[in-house]
Backbone as JSON, one array per atom type, in Angstrom:
{
  "sequence": "XXXXXXXXXXXXXXXXXXXXXXXXXXXXXXXXXXXXXXXXXXXXXXXXXXXXXXXXXXXXXXXXXXXXXXXXXXXXXXXXXXXXXXXX",
  "N": [[168.4, -104.35, 24.68], [169.49, -106.2, 23.03], [169.49, -109.0, 23.59], [166.86, -109.65, 23.17], [166.51, -109.61, 20.44], [167.86, -111.78, 19.47], [166.38, -114.04, 18.9], [165.26, -113.66, 16.39], [167.4, -113.5, 14.73], [168.15, -115.57, 13.08], [166.63, -115.34, 10.82], [167.46, -113.21, 9.34], [169.24, -113.68, 7.25], [167.58, -115.05, 5.41], [165.66, -113.09, 4.79], [167.4, -111.29, 3.65], [168.14, -112.65, 1.3], [165.68, -112.6, -0.01], [165.28, -109.82, -0.43], [167.43, -109.39, -2.09], [166.67, -110.62, -4.52], [164.45, -109.04, -5.1], [165.68, -106.57, -5.47], [167.3, -107.18, -7.68], [165.33, -107.64, -9.6], [164.26, -105.08, -9.79], [166.46, -103.75, -10.92], [166.58, -105.02, -13.42], [164.09, -104.23, -14.49], [164.44, -101.44, -14.54], [166.5, -101.3, -16.39], [165.07, -102.17, -18.62], [163.33, -100.0, -18.95], [165.23, -98.05, -19.51], [166.17, -98.77, -22.03], [164.07, -98.16, -23.62], [161.96, -100.0, -23.51], [158.68, -101.09, -23.56], [156.8, -101.39, -20.74], [154.09, -102.75, -19.38], [151.61, -101.79, -17.03], [149.82, -103.7, -15.97], [151.26, -106.04, -16.11], [153.06, -105.86, -14.02], [151.36, -105.66, -11.87], [150.41, -108.22, -11.58], [152.48, -109.52, -10.2], [152.45, -108.09, -7.85], [149.94, -108.81, -6.78], [150.41, -111.55, -6.46], [152.47, -111.47, -4.55], [151.19, -110.18, -2.37], [149.12, -112.03, -1.82], [150.53, -114.37, -1.11], [151.99, -113.44, 1.11], [149.97, -112.76, 2.88], [148.71, -115.22, 3.24], [150.78, -116.82, 4.22], [151.79, -115.53, 6.39], [151.83, -116.2, 9.1], [153.93, -116.83, 10.82], [157.38, -115.85, 11.32], [159.25, -117.34, 9.87], [157.77, -118.58, 7.79], [156.89, -116.25, 6.54], [159.32, -115.23, 5.63], [160.06, -117.2, 3.78], [157.96, -116.92, 1.96], [158.52, -114.34, 1.04], [160.95, -114.83, -0.28], [160.11, -116.59, -2.32], [158.31, -114.95, -3.77], [160.07, -112.92, -4.49], [161.87, -114.27, -6.18], [160.08, -115.08, -8.18], [159.27, -112.58, -9.13], [161.69, -111.61, -10.11], [162.37, -113.43, -12.23], [160.07, -113.05, -13.73], [160.33, -110.35, -14.42], [162.55, -110.53, -16.05], [161.44, -111.96, -18.18], [159.49, -110.15, -19.04], [161.06, -107.95, -19.89], [162.58, -109.12, -21.89], [160.74, -109.84, -23.79], [159.32, -109.87, -27.1], [157.58, -107.88, -27.87]],
  "CA": [[167.53, -104.95, 23.69], [170.24, -107.16, 22.22], [169.09, -110.39, 23.81], [165.51, -109.84, 22.65], [166.58, -109.77, 19.0], [168.56, -113.0, 19.1], [165.42, -115.02, 18.41], [164.98, -113.45, 14.97], [168.65, -113.36, 13.98], [168.24, -116.64, 12.08], [165.84, -115.0, 9.64], [168.05, -112.07, 8.64], [169.8, -114.19, 6.01], [166.48, -115.35, 4.5], [165.12, -111.81, 4.32], [168.43, -110.74, 2.77], [168.0, -113.31, 0.0], [164.45, -112.1, -0.62], [165.49, -108.46, -0.92], [168.37, -109.46, -3.2], [165.91, -110.87, -5.74], [163.61, -107.86, -5.37], [166.59, -105.55, -6.01], [167.69, -107.58, -9.04], [164.2, -107.41, -10.51], [164.2, -103.63, -10.01], [167.53, -103.41, -11.86], [166.16, -105.49, -14.74], [163.01, -103.37, -14.97], [165.02, -100.13, -14.86], [167.2, -101.5, -17.66], [164.05, -102.19, -19.65], [162.88, -98.62, -19.16], [166.34, -97.29, -20.1], [166.3, -99.09, -23.45], [162.76, -97.85, -24.2], [161.08, -101.17, -23.53], [157.35, -100.77, -23.02], [156.41, -102.26, -19.65], [152.7, -102.45, -19.05], [151.33, -101.81, -15.6], [149.14, -104.93, -15.56], [152.27, -107.08, -15.95], [153.64, -105.72, -12.68], [150.3, -105.88, -10.88], [150.35, -109.66, -11.35], [153.45, -109.86, -9.15], [151.96, -107.47, -6.62], [148.87, -109.66, -6.26], [151.06, -112.78, -6.0], [153.19, -111.19, -3.31], [150.23, -109.93, -1.3], [148.4, -113.25, -1.44], [151.44, -115.26, -0.39], [152.35, -112.89, 2.42], [148.8, -112.85, 3.76], [148.42, -116.61, 3.58], [151.89, -117.46, 4.91], [152.34, -114.59, 7.35], [151.52, -116.55, 10.49], [155.15, -116.73, 11.6], [158.45, -115.16, 10.61], [159.9, -118.24, 8.92], [156.9, -118.67, 6.62], [156.93, -114.94, 5.89], [160.6, -115.14, 4.93], [159.99, -118.08, 2.62], [157.05, -116.28, 0.99], [159.25, -113.23, 0.44], [161.92, -115.39, -1.23], [159.37, -117.11, -3.48], [157.81, -113.84, -4.59], [161.22, -112.22, -5.06], [162.36, -115.06, -7.32], [159.07, -114.99, -9.24], [159.32, -111.24, -9.71], [162.94, -111.49, -10.87], [162.24, -114.13, -13.5], [159.02, -112.37, -14.47], [160.86, -109.11, -15.01], [163.4, -110.93, -17.18], [160.55, -112.32, -19.28], [158.86, -108.92, -19.52], [162.04, -107.12, -20.6], [163.08, -109.83, -23.07], [159.68, -110.17, -24.73], [159.5, -109.26, -28.42], [156.6, -106.81, -28.12]],
  "C": [[168.21, -106.06, 22.91], [169.77, -108.59, 22.38], [167.68, -110.66, 23.27], [165.49, -110.08, 21.14], [167.29, -111.03, 18.55], [167.62, -114.05, 18.52], [165.16, -114.86, 16.91], [166.26, -113.35, 14.13], [168.81, -114.45, 12.92], [167.54, -116.26, 10.78], [166.41, -113.84, 8.84], [168.61, -112.51, 7.29], [168.69, -114.46, 4.98], [165.86, -114.07, 3.94], [166.11, -111.13, 3.38], [168.37, -111.34, 1.38], [166.77, -112.77, -0.73], [164.66, -110.7, -1.2], [166.54, -108.41, -2.03], [167.62, -109.67, -4.51], [164.99, -109.71, -6.09], [164.48, -106.75, -5.98], [167.02, -105.9, -7.44], [166.55, -107.37, -10.02], [164.02, -105.92, -10.77], [165.26, -103.18, -11.01], [167.14, -103.82, -13.27], [165.06, -104.59, -15.31], [163.51, -101.97, -15.31], [165.83, -100.19, -16.15], [166.19, -101.48, -18.82], [163.52, -100.8, -19.96], [163.96, -97.8, -19.86], [166.5, -97.57, -21.59], [164.97, -98.94, -24.18], [161.88, -99.07, -24.39], [159.76, -100.77, -22.89], [156.98, -101.82, -21.98], [155.01, -101.85, -19.23], [152.45, -102.63, -17.56], [150.69, -103.12, -15.15], [150.13, -106.08, -15.38], [152.88, -107.03, -14.56], [152.61, -105.96, -11.59], [150.13, -107.37, -10.59], [151.28, -110.06, -10.22], [153.07, -109.25, -7.81], [150.88, -108.33, -5.97], [149.44, -110.97, -5.74], [151.75, -112.57, -4.66], [152.22, -110.97, -2.16], [149.51, -111.2, -0.86], [149.29, -114.22, -0.7], [151.77, -114.73, 1.0], [151.18, -112.92, 3.39], [148.57, -114.29, 4.18], [149.53, -117.27, 4.38], [152.49, -116.58, 6.01], [152.1, -114.93, 8.8], [152.76, -116.59, 11.38], [156.28, -116.19, 10.72], [159.14, -116.05, 9.59], [159.06, -118.38, 7.65], [156.88, -117.36, 5.84], [158.2, -114.79, 5.07], [160.6, -116.0, 3.68], [159.08, -117.5, 1.54], [157.74, -115.1, 0.31], [160.27, -113.73, -0.58], [161.22, -115.87, -2.49], [158.88, -115.97, -4.36], [158.95, -113.03, -5.2], [161.77, -112.94, -6.27], [161.37, -114.97, -8.48], [159.11, -113.63, -9.91], [160.58, -111.05, -10.55], [162.81, -112.17, -12.23], [161.13, -113.54, -14.36], [159.5, -111.09, -15.12], [161.81, -109.42, -16.16], [162.55, -111.27, -18.4], [159.92, -111.08, -19.89], [159.84, -108.1, -20.38], [162.5, -107.8, -21.88], [161.99, -110.2, -24.06], [159.83, -109.35, -26.01], [158.57, -108.1, -28.69], [157.19, -105.46, -28.01]]
}
């Protein structure tokens, strides 16, 4: 099976970047929960809808899917920073 997977080996790095930002946003949100920061569910649903819409619209090939994952991962990371650092 090794030769069959060589075609997608170029995208492993891009998917790795995407999951890095998703992991960082999870760490930020867990920090917010640990310091008793109130995180509302609707704030997180916004990122879920963004991710689903981008992945559905850009999921026609693996490169576009990878780019959509990176964009949503970055948006979720910066969004989680804003949510945790808000004054409410």
